[in-house]
PDB file of C-alpha atoms in Angstrom:
ATOM      1  CA  UNK A   1      -0.088  -0.130   0.016  1.00 78.00           C
ATOM      2  CA  UNK A   2       1.456   3.676  -0.683  1.00 80.00           C
ATOM      3  CA  UNK A   3       3.161   4.310   2.811  1.00 80.00           C
ATOM      4  CA  UNK A   4       1.560   8.063   2.955  1.00 82.00           C
ATOM      5  CA  UNK A   5      -1.877   6.914   2.122  1.00 81.00           C
ATOM      6  CA  UNK A   6      -1.596   4.298   4.916  1.00 83.00           C
ATOM      7  CA  UNK A   7       0.373   6.434   7.525  1.00 83.00           C
ATOM      8  CA  UNK A   8      -2.759   9.300   7.254  1.00 82.00           C
ATOM      9  CA  UNK A   9      -5.771   6.823   7.178  1.00 81.00           C
ATOM     10  CA  UNK A  10      -3.951   4.671  10.292  1.00 83.00           C
ATOM     11  CA  UNK A  11      -3.140   8.122  11.888  1.00 83.00           C
ATOM     12  CA  UNK A  12       0.886   7.257  12.218  1.00 82.00           C
ATOM     13  CA  UNK A  13       2.108  10.374  11.808  1.00 78.00           C
ATOM     14  CA  UNK A  14       4.687  11.454   9.575  1.00 70.00           C
ATOM     15  CA  UNK A  15       8.789  10.544   9.315  1.00 65.00           C
ATOM     16  CA  UNK A  16      10.728  11.251   6.167  1.00 60.00           C
ATOM     17  CA  UNK A  17      13.298   9.389   5.330  1.00 57.00           C
ATOM     18  CA  UNK A  18      13.522   5.120   4.449  1.00 54.00           C
ATOM     19  CA  UNK A  19      15.204   4.357   7.860  1.00 66.00           C
ATOM     20  CA  UNK A  20      12.621   6.731   9.713  1.00 81.00           C
ATOM     21  CA  UNK A  21       9.318   5.393   7.600  1.00 83.00           C
ATOM     22  CA  UNK A  22      10.534   1.643   8.882  1.00 85.00           C
ATOM     23  CA  UNK A  23      11.488   3.224  12.159  1.00 86.00           C
ATOM     24  CA  UNK A  24       7.933   4.415  12.525  1.00 87.00           C
ATOM     25  CA  UNK A  25       6.290   1.324  11.250  1.00 86.00           C
ATOM     26  CA  UNK A  26       7.489  -0.308  14.051  1.00 87.00           C
ATOM     27  CA  UNK A  27       7.007   2.274  16.807  1.00 88.00           C
ATOM     28  CA  UNK A  28       3.154   1.967  15.450  1.00 90.00           C
ATOM     29  CA  UNK A  29       2.967  -1.746  15.222  1.00 90.00           C
ATOM     30  CA  UNK A  30      -0.095  -2.071  17.459  1.00 91.00           C
ATOM     31  CA  UNK A  31      -1.948   1.231  16.332  1.00 93.00           C
ATOM     32  CA  UNK A  32      -1.388  -0.308  12.756  1.00 91.00           C
ATOM     33  CA  UNK A  33      -2.196  -4.207  13.320  1.00 93.00           C
ATOM     34  CA  UNK A  34      -5.375  -2.374  15.302  1.00 92.00           C
ATOM     35  CA  UNK A  35      -6.373  -0.583  12.216  1.00 89.00           C
ATOM     36  CA  UNK A  36      -5.657  -3.132   9.272  1.00 91.00           C
ATOM     37  CA  UNK A  37      -7.048  -6.362  11.068  1.00 93.00           C
ATOM     38  CA  UNK A  38     -10.096  -4.271  11.803  1.00 91.00           C
ATOM     39  CA  UNK A  39     -10.431  -3.590   8.022  1.00 90.00           C
ATOM     40  CA  UNK A  40      -8.855  -6.917   6.475  1.00 91.00           C
ATOM     41  CA  UNK A  41     -10.685  -9.710   8.316  1.00 93.00           C
ATOM     42  CA  UNK A  42     -11.039 -13.592   7.434  1.00 92.00           C
ATOM     43  CA  UNK A  43     -13.686 -15.832   8.601  1.00 91.00           C
ATOM     44  CA  UNK A  44     -14.608 -19.491   7.930  1.00 89.00           C
ATOM     45  CA  UNK A  45     -17.672 -20.923   7.455  1.00 84.00           C
ATOM     46  CA  UNK A  46     -19.052 -17.800   9.618  1.00 84.00           C
ATOM     47  CA  UNK A  47     -16.328 -18.022  11.984  1.00 88.00           C
ATOM     48  CA  UNK A  48     -14.266 -15.562  12.513  1.00 90.00           C
ATOM     49  CA  UNK A  49     -10.215 -15.815  12.142  1.00 91.00           C
ATOM     50  CA  UNK A  50      -7.809 -14.252  14.604  1.00 93.00           C
ATOM     51  CA  UNK A  51      -5.324 -11.971  12.579  1.00 93.00           C
ATOM     52  CA  UNK A  52      -2.259 -10.194  13.821  1.00 94.00           C
ATOM     53  CA  UNK A  53       0.409  -8.159  11.750  1.00 93.00           C
ATOM     54  CA  UNK A  54       3.641 -10.206  11.931  1.00 92.00           C
ATOM     55  CA  UNK A  55       6.220  -7.952  10.532  1.00 89.00           C
ATOM     56  CA  UNK A  56       6.390  -4.553   8.394  1.00 89.00           C
ATOM     57  CA  UNK A  57       8.726  -2.783   5.795  1.00 86.00           C
ATOM     58  CA  UNK A  58       8.854  -0.324   3.850  1.00 84.00           C
ATOM     59  CA  UNK A  59       9.562  -0.394  -0.286  1.00 78.00           C
ATOM     60  CA  UNK A  60      10.605   1.723  -2.729  1.00 73.00           C
ATOM     61  CA  UNK A  61       8.853   1.891  -5.838  1.00 62.00           C
ATOM     62  CA  UNK A  62       9.737   3.766  -9.051  1.00 55.00           C
ATOM     63  CA  UNK A  63       7.250   6.669  -8.342  1.00 60.00           C
ATOM     64  CA  UNK A  64       5.925   5.714  -4.828  1.00 72.00           C
ATOM     65  CA  UNK A  65       7.050   4.268  -1.422  1.00 79.00           C
ATOM     66  CA  UNK A  66       5.023   1.115  -0.296  1.00 82.00           C
ATOM     67  CA  UNK A  67       4.418   0.099   2.961  1.00 85.00           C
ATOM     68  CA  UNK A  68       4.328  -4.019   3.243  1.00 86.00           C
ATOM     69  CA  UNK A  69       2.494  -5.163   5.911  1.00 90.00           C
ATOM     70  CA  UNK A  70       2.162  -9.347   6.233  1.00 91.00           C
ATOM     71  CA  UNK A  71      -0.667 -10.494   8.062  1.00 92.00           C
ATOM     72  CA  UNK A  72      -1.179 -13.943   9.533  1.00 92.00           C
ATOM     73  CA  UNK A  73      -4.615 -15.606  10.731  1.00 91.00           C
ATOM     74  CA  UNK A  74      -5.317 -18.372  13.072  1.00 90.00           C
ATOM     75  CA  UNK A  75      -8.601 -19.826  12.125  1.00 86.00           C
ATOM     76  CA  UNK A  76     -10.948 -22.504  14.166  1.00 81.00           C
ATOM     77  CA  UNK A  77     -10.342 -26.206  13.617  1.00 71.00           C
ATOM     78  CA  UNK A  78      -9.148 -27.513  10.348  1.00 64.00           C
ATOM     79  CA  UNK A  79     -10.561 -25.168   7.739  1.00 62.00           C
ATOM     80  CA  UNK A  80     -11.051 -26.853   4.337  1.00 64.00           C
ATOM     81  CA  UNK A  81     -13.127 -24.742   2.939  1.00 64.00           C
ATOM     82  CA  UNK A  82     -15.786 -21.541   3.162  1.00 82.00           C
ATOM     83  CA  UNK A  83     -13.359 -18.756   3.435  1.00 88.00           C
ATOM     84  CA  UNK A  84     -14.530 -15.183   3.254  1.00 91.00           C
ATOM     85  CA  UNK A  85     -12.157 -12.781   2.977  1.00 92.00           C
ATOM     86  CA  UNK A  86     -13.422  -8.468   3.745  1.00 93.00           C
ATOM     87  CA  UNK A  87     -11.511  -5.908   2.800  1.00 90.00           C
ATOM     88  CA  UNK A  88     -12.327  -2.066   3.820  1.00 86.00           C
ATOM     89  CA  UNK A  89      -8.935  -0.582   3.543  1.00 84.00           C
ATOM     90  CA  UNK A  90      -8.969   3.113   3.407  1.00 75.00           C
ATOM     91  CA  UNK A  91     -12.546   3.176   3.660  1.00 69.00           C
ATOM     92  CA  UNK A  92     -14.738   6.134   3.031  1.00 63.00           C
ATOM     93  CA  UNK A  93     -14.873   6.977   6.357  1.00 65.00           C
ATOM     94  CA  UNK A  94     -11.436   7.621   6.285  1.00 64.00           C
ATOM     95  CA  UNK A  95     -11.630  10.415   4.250  1.00 63.00           C
ATOM     96  CA  UNK A  96      -8.082   9.692   3.237  1.00 67.00           C
ATOM     97  CA  UNK A  97      -8.780   8.548  -0.568  1.00 66.00           C
ATOM     98  CA  UNK A  98     -11.801   9.058  -2.726  1.00 62.00           C
ATOM     99  CA  UNK A  99     -11.751   5.430  -4.434  1.00 68.00           C
ATOM    100  CA  UNK A 100      -9.177   2.491  -3.664  1.00 76.00           C
ATOM    101  CA  UNK A 101      -8.504  -0.377  -5.863  1.00 80.00           C
ATOM    102  CA  UNK A 102      -6.813  -3.739  -5.282  1.00 82.00           C
ATOM    103  CA  UNK A 103      -5.822  -6.714  -6.957  1.00 81.00           C
ATOM    104  CA  UNK A 104      -6.155  -9.739  -4.837  1.00 83.00           C
ATOM    105  CA  UNK A 105      -4.203 -12.889  -5.853  1.00 80.00           C
ATOM    106  CA  UNK A 106      -5.666 -15.979  -2.749  1.00 82.00           C
ATOM    107  CA  UNK A 107      -4.590 -19.372  -2.118  1.00 81.00           C
ATOM    108  CA  UNK A 108      -7.007 -20.405   0.386  1.00 81.00           C
ATOM    109  CA  UNK A 109      -7.554 -24.008   1.105  1.00 76.00           C
ATOM    110  CA  UNK A 110      -7.990 -25.778  -2.108  1.00 78.00           C
ATOM    111  CA  UNK A 111      -9.390 -22.557  -3.860  1.00 81.00           C
ATOM    112  CA  UNK A 112      -7.491 -20.041  -5.421  1.00 80.00           C
ATOM    113  CA  UNK A 113      -8.117 -17.001  -7.718  1.00 81.00           C
ATOM    114  CA  UNK A 114      -8.078 -13.468  -8.335  1.00 82.00           C
ATOM    115  CA  UNK A 115     -10.478 -10.556  -6.817  1.00 85.00           C
ATOM    116  CA  UNK A 116     -10.522  -7.089  -7.478  1.00 86.00           C
ATOM    117  CA  UNK A 117     -11.688  -5.089  -4.236  1.00 86.00           C
ATOM    118  CA  UNK A 118     -12.852  -1.342  -4.678  1.00 82.00           C
ATOM    119  CA  UNK A 119     -15.405   0.939  -3.758  1.00 78.00           C
ATOM    120  CA  UNK A 120     -18.337  -1.185  -4.578  1.00 81.00           C
ATOM    121  CA  UNK A 121     -16.870  -4.704  -4.061  1.00 85.00           C
ATOM    122  CA  UNK A 122     -15.406  -5.380  -0.364  1.00 88.00           C
ATOM    123  CA  UNK A 123     -15.607  -9.566  -0.012  1.00 89.00           C
ATOM    124  CA  UNK A 124     -15.633 -12.373  -1.514  1.00 89.00           C
ATOM    125  CA  UNK A 125     -16.113 -16.190  -0.960  1.00 89.00           C
ATOM    126  CA  UNK A 126     -12.676 -18.444  -1.998  1.00 85.00           C
ATOM    127  CA  UNK A 127     -13.638 -20.457  -4.811  1.00 80.00           C
ATOM    128  CA  UNK A 128     -16.398 -18.285  -5.791  1.00 81.00           C
ATOM    129  CA  UNK A 129     -15.403 -15.838  -7.552  1.00 74.00           C
ATOM    130  CA  UNK A 130     -16.425 -16.483 -11.371  1.00 77.00           C
ATOM    131  CA  UNK A 131     -14.254 -16.115 -14.359  1.00 80.00           C
ATOM    132  CA  UNK A 132     -16.625 -14.092 -16.132  1.00 85.00           C
ATOM    133  CA  UNK A 133     -17.188 -11.661 -13.215  1.00 85.00           C
ATOM    134  CA  UNK A 134     -13.632 -11.254 -12.633  1.00 84.00           C
ATOM    135  CA  UNK A 135     -13.229 -10.429 -16.741  1.00 88.00           C
ATOM    136  CA  UNK A 136     -16.318  -8.124 -16.425  1.00 90.00           C
ATOM    137  CA  UNK A 137     -14.409  -6.182 -13.551  1.00 88.00           C
ATOM    138  CA  UNK A 138     -11.105  -6.302 -15.732  1.00 90.00           C
ATOM    139  CA  UNK A 139     -13.233  -4.957 -18.821  1.00 93.00           C
ATOM    140  CA  UNK A 140     -15.103  -2.311 -16.598  1.00 91.00           C
ATOM    141  CA  UNK A 141     -12.035  -0.939 -15.160  1.00 89.00           C
ATOM    142  CA  UNK A 142      -9.652  -0.512 -18.732  1.00 91.00           C
ATOM    143  CA  UNK A 143     -13.186   1.401 -19.878  1.00 94.00           C
ATOM    144  CA  UNK A 144     -12.997   3.984 -16.839  1.00 91.00           C
ATOM    145  CA  UNK A 145      -9.360   4.574 -17.130  1.00 89.00           C
ATOM    146  CA  UNK A 146      -9.594   5.669 -20.553  1.00 93.00           C
ATOM    147  CA  UNK A 147     -12.751   7.722 -20.223  1.00 94.00           C
ATOM    148  CA  UNK A 148     -11.034   9.838 -17.164  1.00 91.00           C
ATOM    149  CA  UNK A 149      -7.951  10.215 -18.368  1.00 90.00           C
ATOM    150  CA  UNK A 150      -8.788  13.718 -19.481  1.00 94.00           C
ATOM    151  CA  UNK A 151      -5.441  13.746 -21.308  1.00 93.00           C
ATOM    152  CA  UNK A 152      -6.167  10.329 -23.479  1.00 94.00           C
ATOM    153  CA  UNK A 153      -9.509  11.753 -24.323  1.00 96.00           C
ATOM    154  CA  UNK A 154      -7.866  15.110 -26.008  1.00 96.00           C
ATOM    155  CA  UNK A 155      -5.077  13.112 -27.707  1.00 96.00           C
ATOM    156  CA  UNK A 156      -8.446  10.757 -29.704  1.00 96.00           C
ATOM    157  CA  UNK A 157     -10.324  13.989 -29.956  1.00 96.00           C
ATOM    158  CA  UNK A 158      -7.312  15.728 -31.810  1.00 95.00           C
ATOM    159  CA  UNK A 159      -6.728  12.594 -33.994  1.00 95.00           C
ATOM    160  CA  UNK A 160     -10.607  13.022 -34.820  1.00 95.00           C
ATOM    161  CA  UNK A 161     -10.061  16.669 -35.670  1.00 93.00           C
ATOM    162  CA  UNK A 162      -7.497  16.021 -37.743  1.00 90.00           C
ATOM    163  CA  UNK A 163      -9.190  13.214 -39.566  1.00 91.00           C
ATOM    164  CA  UNK A 164     -10.228  13.287 -43.114  1.00 85.00           C
ATOM    165  CA  UNK A 165     -13.335  10.460 -43.171  1.00 90.00           C
ATOM    166  CA  UNK A 166     -13.888   7.218 -41.462  1.00 93.00           C
ATOM    167  CA  UNK A 167     -10.880   5.207 -43.239  1.00 92.00           C
ATOM    168  CA  UNK A 168      -8.842   7.587 -41.315  1.00 92.00           C
ATOM    169  CA  UNK A 169     -10.183   7.460 -38.515  1.00 95.00           C
ATOM    170  CA  UNK A 170      -9.657   3.404 -38.641  1.00 94.00           C
ATOM    171  CA  UNK A 171      -6.026   3.909 -39.655  1.00 94.00           C
ATOM    172  CA  UNK A 172      -5.012   6.060 -36.744  1.00 94.00           C
ATOM    173  CA  UNK A 173      -7.178   4.067 -34.320  1.00 94.00           C
ATOM    174  CA  UNK A 174      -5.548   0.630 -35.475  1.00 95.00           C
ATOM    175  CA  UNK A 175      -1.903   2.418 -35.071  1.00 96.00           C
ATOM    176  CA  UNK A 176      -2.950   3.589 -31.549  1.00 96.00           C
ATOM    177  CA  UNK A 177      -4.546   0.490 -30.372  1.00 95.00           C
ATOM    178  CA  UNK A 178      -1.597  -1.835 -31.349  1.00 96.00           C
ATOM    179  CA  UNK A 179       0.969   0.607 -30.075  1.00 96.00           C
ATOM    180  CA  UNK A 180      -0.627   1.000 -26.360  1.00 95.00           C
ATOM    181  CA  UNK A 181      -1.753  -2.645 -26.613  1.00 93.00           C
ATOM    182  CA  UNK A 182       2.146  -3.727 -26.785  1.00 94.00           C
ATOM    183  CA  UNK A 183       3.390  -1.132 -23.959  1.00 93.00           C
ATOM    184  CA  UNK A 184       0.503  -1.708 -21.601  1.00 91.00           C
ATOM    185  CA  UNK A 185       1.410  -4.997 -21.638  1.00 88.00           C
ATOM    186  CA  UNK A 186       4.990  -5.110 -21.591  1.00 89.00           C
ATOM    187  CA  UNK A 187       4.700  -2.216 -18.955  1.00 86.00           C
ATOM    188  CA  UNK A 188       2.305  -4.449 -16.729  1.00 82.00           C
ATOM    189  CA  UNK A 189       4.424  -7.183 -16.871  1.00 81.00           C
ATOM    190  CA  UNK A 190       7.614  -4.989 -15.772  1.00 80.00           C
ATOM    191  CA  UNK A 191       9.120  -5.897 -18.548  1.00 86.00           C
ATOM    192  CA  UNK A 192       9.353  -2.005 -19.317  1.00 88.00           C
ATOM    193  CA  UNK A 193      10.017   0.341 -16.835  1.00 85.00           C
ATOM    194  CA  UNK A 194       9.450   4.068 -17.875  1.00 88.00           C
ATOM    195  CA  UNK A 195       9.328   6.812 -14.586  1.00 86.00           C
ATOM    196  CA  UNK A 196       6.151   8.523 -14.890  1.00 85.00           C
ATOM    197  CA  UNK A 197       8.077  11.569 -14.225  1.00 88.00           C
ATOM    198  CA  UNK A 198       9.212  10.976 -17.893  1.00 91.00           C
ATOM    199  CA  UNK A 199       5.951   9.286 -19.598  1.00 92.00           C
ATOM    200  CA  UNK A 200       3.235  11.726 -18.035  1.00 92.00           C
ATOM    201  CA  UNK A 201       4.969  15.036 -19.662  1.00 94.00           C
ATOM    202  CA  UNK A 202       5.616  13.588 -23.054  1.00 95.00           C
ATOM    203  CA  UNK A 203       2.119  12.362 -23.304  1.00 95.00           C
ATOM    204  CA  UNK A 204       0.955  15.956 -22.274  1.00 96.00           C
ATOM    205  CA  UNK A 205       3.711  16.747 -25.216  1.00 96.00           C
ATOM    206  CA  UNK A 206       2.031  14.299 -27.698  1.00 96.00           C
ATOM    207  CA  UNK A 207      -1.498  16.403 -27.318  1.00 97.00           C
ATOM    208  CA  UNK A 208       0.530  19.561 -28.273  1.00 96.00           C
ATOM    209  CA  UNK A 209       2.113  18.005 -30.971  1.00 95.00           C
ATOM    210  CA  UNK A 210      -1.109  16.603 -32.656  1.00 95.00           C
ATOM    211  CA  UNK A 211      -2.680  20.488 -31.999  1.00 95.00           C
ATOM    212  CA  UNK A 212       0.282  22.330 -33.628  1.00 94.00           C
ATOM    213  CA  UNK A 213      -0.020  19.751 -36.430  1.00 92.00           C
ATOM    214  CA  UNK A 214      -3.593  20.394 -36.832  1.00 91.00           C
ATOM    215  CA  UNK A 215      -3.582  23.671 -36.983  1.00 91.00           C
ATOM    216  CA  UNK A 216      -0.235  24.404 -39.219  1.00 88.00           C
ATOM    217  CA  UNK A 217      -1.603  21.815 -42.135  1.00 76.00           C
ATOM    218  CA  UNK A 218      -3.700  19.076 -40.725  1.00 64.00           C
ATOM    219  CA  UNK A 219      -2.214  15.589 -40.945  1.00 63.00           C
ATOM    220  CA  UNK A 220       0.573  14.725 -42.616  1.00 69.00           C
ATOM    221  CA  UNK A 221       0.918  11.209 -44.489  1.00 77.00           C
ATOM    222  CA  UNK A 222       3.168   9.902 -41.728  1.00 85.00           C
ATOM    223  CA  UNK A 223       0.740  10.440 -39.167  1.00 90.00           C
ATOM    224  CA  UNK A 224      -0.231   6.794 -38.196  1.00 92.00           C
ATOM    225  CA  UNK A 225       3.733   6.684 -37.643  1.00 94.00           C
ATOM    226  CA  UNK A 226       3.661   9.458 -35.778  1.00 93.00           C
ATOM    227  CA  UNK A 227       0.521   8.114 -33.782  1.00 95.00           C
ATOM    228  CA  UNK A 228       1.823   5.055 -33.159  1.00 96.00           C
ATOM    229  CA  UNK A 229       5.267   6.475 -31.590  1.00 96.00           C
ATOM    230  CA  UNK A 230       2.548   8.251 -29.016  1.00 96.00           C
ATOM    231  CA  UNK A 231       0.712   5.325 -28.269  1.00 95.00           C
ATOM    232  CA  UNK A 232       3.442   3.615 -26.861  1.00 96.00           C
ATOM    233  CA  UNK A 233       3.710   6.478 -24.956  1.00 94.00           C
ATOM    234  CA  UNK A 234      -0.114   6.365 -24.005  1.00 94.00           C
ATOM    235  CA  UNK A 235      -0.097   2.693 -23.476  1.00 93.00           C
ATOM    236  CA  UNK A 236       2.827   2.989 -20.919  1.00 91.00           C
ATOM    237  CA  UNK A 237       0.292   4.938 -18.864  1.00 88.00           C
ATOM    238  CA  UNK A 238      -2.850   2.899 -18.839  1.00 86.00           C
ATOM    239  CA  UNK A 239      -0.300   0.117 -17.670  1.00 84.00           C
ATOM    240  CA  UNK A 240       0.332   2.662 -14.426  1.00 76.00           C
ATOM    241  CA  UNK A 241      -2.640   1.341 -13.035  1.00 70.00           C
ATOM    242  CA  UNK A 242      -1.737  -2.171 -13.214  1.00 71.00           C
ATOM    243  CA  UNK A 243       0.705  -3.613 -11.326  1.00 60.00           C
ATOM    244  CA  UNK A 244       0.773  -7.766 -11.508  1.00 54.00           C
ATOM    245  CA  UNK A 245       3.490 -10.471 -10.392  1.00 49.00           C
ATOM    246  CA  UNK A 246       4.179 -13.829 -11.677  1.00 48.00           C
ATOM    247  CA  UNK A 247       2.384 -15.063  -8.518  1.00 50.00           C
ATOM    248  CA  UNK A 248      -0.934 -14.765 -10.950  1.00 49.00           C
ATOM    249  CA  UNK A 249      -0.053 -17.001 -12.924  1.00 50.00           C
ATOM    250  CA  UNK A 250      -2.402 -18.424 -16.040  1.00 53.00           C
ATOM    251  CA  UNK A 251      -4.723 -15.533 -15.057  1.00 63.00           C
ATOM    252  CA  UNK A 252      -2.409 -13.020 -15.885  1.00 69.00           C
ATOM    253  CA  UNK A 253      -3.016 -12.932 -19.363  1.00 72.00           C
ATOM    254  CA  UNK A 254      -6.645 -13.159 -19.301  1.00 77.00           C
ATOM    255  CA  UNK A 255      -6.975 -10.100 -16.959  1.00 81.00           C
ATOM    256  CA  UNK A 256      -4.828  -8.185 -19.042  1.00 85.00           C
ATOM    257  CA  UNK A 257      -6.764  -8.887 -21.952  1.00 88.00           C
ATOM    258  CA  UNK A 258      -9.753  -7.966 -20.253  1.00 91.00           C
ATOM    259  CA  UNK A 259      -8.498  -4.822 -18.631  1.00 91.00           C
ATOM    260  CA  UNK A 260      -7.082  -4.153 -22.916  1.00 92.00           C
ATOM    261  CA  UNK A 261     -10.598  -4.838 -24.050  1.00 94.00           C
ATOM    262  CA  UNK A 262     -11.845  -2.428 -21.678  1.00 95.00           C
ATOM    263  CA  UNK A 263      -9.670   0.557 -22.677  1.00 94.00           C
ATOM    264  CA  UNK A 264     -10.476  -0.262 -26.258  1.00 95.00           C
ATOM    265  CA  UNK A 265     -14.186  -0.257 -25.789  1.00 96.00           C
ATOM    266  CA  UNK A 266     -13.778   3.237 -24.000  1.00 96.00           C
ATOM    267  CA  UNK A 267     -11.432   4.415 -27.090  1.00 96.00           C
ATOM    268  CA  UNK A 268     -14.589   3.193 -29.512  1.00 96.00           C
ATOM    269  CA  UNK A 269     -17.627   5.037 -27.291  1.00 97.00           C
ATOM    270  CA  UNK A 270     -15.229   8.312 -27.579  1.00 96.00           C
ATOM    271  CA  UNK A 271     -14.550   7.657 -31.573  1.00 96.00           C
ATOM    272  CA  UNK A 272     -18.219   6.420 -31.992  1.00 96.00           C
ATOM    273  CA  UNK A 273     -19.503   9.455 -30.119  1.00 96.00           C
ATOM    274  CA  UNK A 274     -17.624  11.907 -31.115  1.00 96.00           C
ATOM    275  CA  UNK A 275     -16.388  11.700 -34.692  1.00 96.00           C
ATOM    276  CA  UNK A 276     -20.048  11.722 -35.967  1.00 95.00           C
ATOM    277  CA  UNK A 277     -20.661  15.088 -34.419  1.00 95.00           C
ATOM    278  CA  UNK A 278     -17.619  16.929 -35.765  1.00 94.00           C
ATOM    279  CA  UNK A 279     -18.647  15.367 -39.240  1.00 94.00           C
ATOM    280  CA  UNK A 280     -21.961  17.040 -38.732  1.00 95.00           C
ATOM    281  CA  UNK A 281     -20.132  20.254 -37.880  1.00 94.00           C
ATOM    282  CA  UNK A 282     -18.521  20.464 -40.813  1.00 93.00           C
ATOM    283  CA  UNK A 283     -20.990  20.735 -43.009  1.00 93.00           C
ATOM    284  CA  UNK A 284     -21.557  24.368 -41.699  1.00 94.00           C
ATOM    285  CA  UNK A 285     -19.422  27.740 -42.433  1.00 93.00           C
ATOM    286  CA  UNK A 286     -18.025  28.304 -39.156  1.00 94.00           C
ATOM    287  CA  UNK A 287     -16.464  24.963 -38.777  1.00 92.00           C
ATOM    288  CA  UNK A 288     -12.960  25.844 -39.635  1.00 91.00           C
ATOM    289  CA  UNK A 289     -12.893  28.629 -37.380  1.00 94.00           C
ATOM    290  CA  UNK A 290     -14.524  26.017 -34.747  1.00 94.00           C
ATOM    291  CA  UNK A 291     -11.820  23.362 -35.431  1.00 92.00           C
ATOM    292  CA  UNK A 292      -8.975  26.003 -35.266  1.00 93.00           C
ATOM    293  CA  UNK A 293     -10.544  27.165 -31.621  1.00 95.00           C
ATOM    294  CA  UNK A 294     -11.074  23.505 -30.335  1.00 95.00           C
ATOM    295  CA  UNK A 295      -7.304  22.347 -31.209  1.00 95.00           C
ATOM    296  CA  UNK A 296      -5.683  25.742 -29.916  1.00 96.00           C
ATOM    297  CA  UNK A 297      -7.466  25.079 -26.847  1.00 96.00           C
ATOM    298  CA  UNK A 298      -6.739  21.471 -26.665  1.00 96.00           C
ATOM    299  CA  UNK A 299      -3.279  22.576 -27.559  1.00 96.00           C
ATOM    300  CA  UNK A 300      -2.743  24.877 -24.944  1.00 96.00           C
ATOM    301  CA  UNK A 301      -3.625  22.208 -22.264  1.00 96.00           C
ATOM    302  CA  UNK A 302      -1.621  19.987 -23.597  1.00 96.00           C
ATOM    303  CA  UNK A 303       1.734  22.583 -23.053  1.00 96.00           C
ATOM    304  CA  UNK A 304      -0.004  23.729 -19.604  1.00 96.00           C
ATOM    305  CA  UNK A 305       0.091  19.769 -18.581  1.00 96.00           C
ATOM    306  CA  UNK A 306       3.489  19.493 -19.728  1.00 96.00           C
ATOM    307  CA  UNK A 307       5.311  22.283 -18.263  1.00 95.00           C
ATOM    308  CA  UNK A 308       3.136  21.283 -14.922  1.00 92.00           C
ATOM    309  CA  UNK A 309       4.130  17.697 -14.858  1.00 91.00           C
ATOM    310  CA  UNK A 310       7.997  18.092 -15.987  1.00 90.00           C
ATOM    311  CA  UNK A 311       8.031  20.446 -13.389  1.00 89.00           C
ATOM    312  CA  UNK A 312       6.876  18.436 -10.462  1.00 77.00           C
TER     313      UNK A 312
END
């Protein structure tokens, strides 16, 4: 879990520096144990298991510092099934974060599987997490990610503004899809690691570049290649949502593909809603002014975001 968020939610206070963070977790062990065991519970056939915080540590990520907490649960008898896990870490009542998603890989008794905890899903029964439900959850996650990412939406909108017709849209969409699918998978698997402080400014710069190209003369014949290059960057941005390990085994590929399908569906929704509207607007005499104005505004956002992300 993100160290700073966990420290704020559990009321641990702050202590800067790697050694200081680990020392704080050790000193606040009982307080952290109380917070976590109240919010992460395990039961067997309705009987609760006793949880304790075995050890803690600090893990340095590329962009974040994470707290590692190992919880051990002692369950009554010789449990063979019927495990139920409830997870309410970073709940709304903690008033720390608005939304929290945790992808969990589990092996409880004879049951193994994957589950996605989020705002509307706080518990699961081991062995009864359906494959179709999991696929649907990852598809929704992918669609929500692209639709809520204003930079991704603006980039696609600018491509549509510069497209001459549906054939051009199909070519650009295919180029963007292939590119971001490659880096999404490679990034999520950890095969390619590029810091967010590099990726995010360049994504913003891709918006500014396409906007300038649209204003100066429209799309060049090399635009599909340009879009492919920028698609590689956007794919790394999508991948930042996911963090998988080899422990997921055979479920890994399905999860990645499902998330990517969600991204594609979100992209198709943007294109399906926006491009017909743009074609309709082009029938009017004032459309060229609207085209330049909308492109300029999007380009300004791109430049502003670039400098904001570059300087932070």
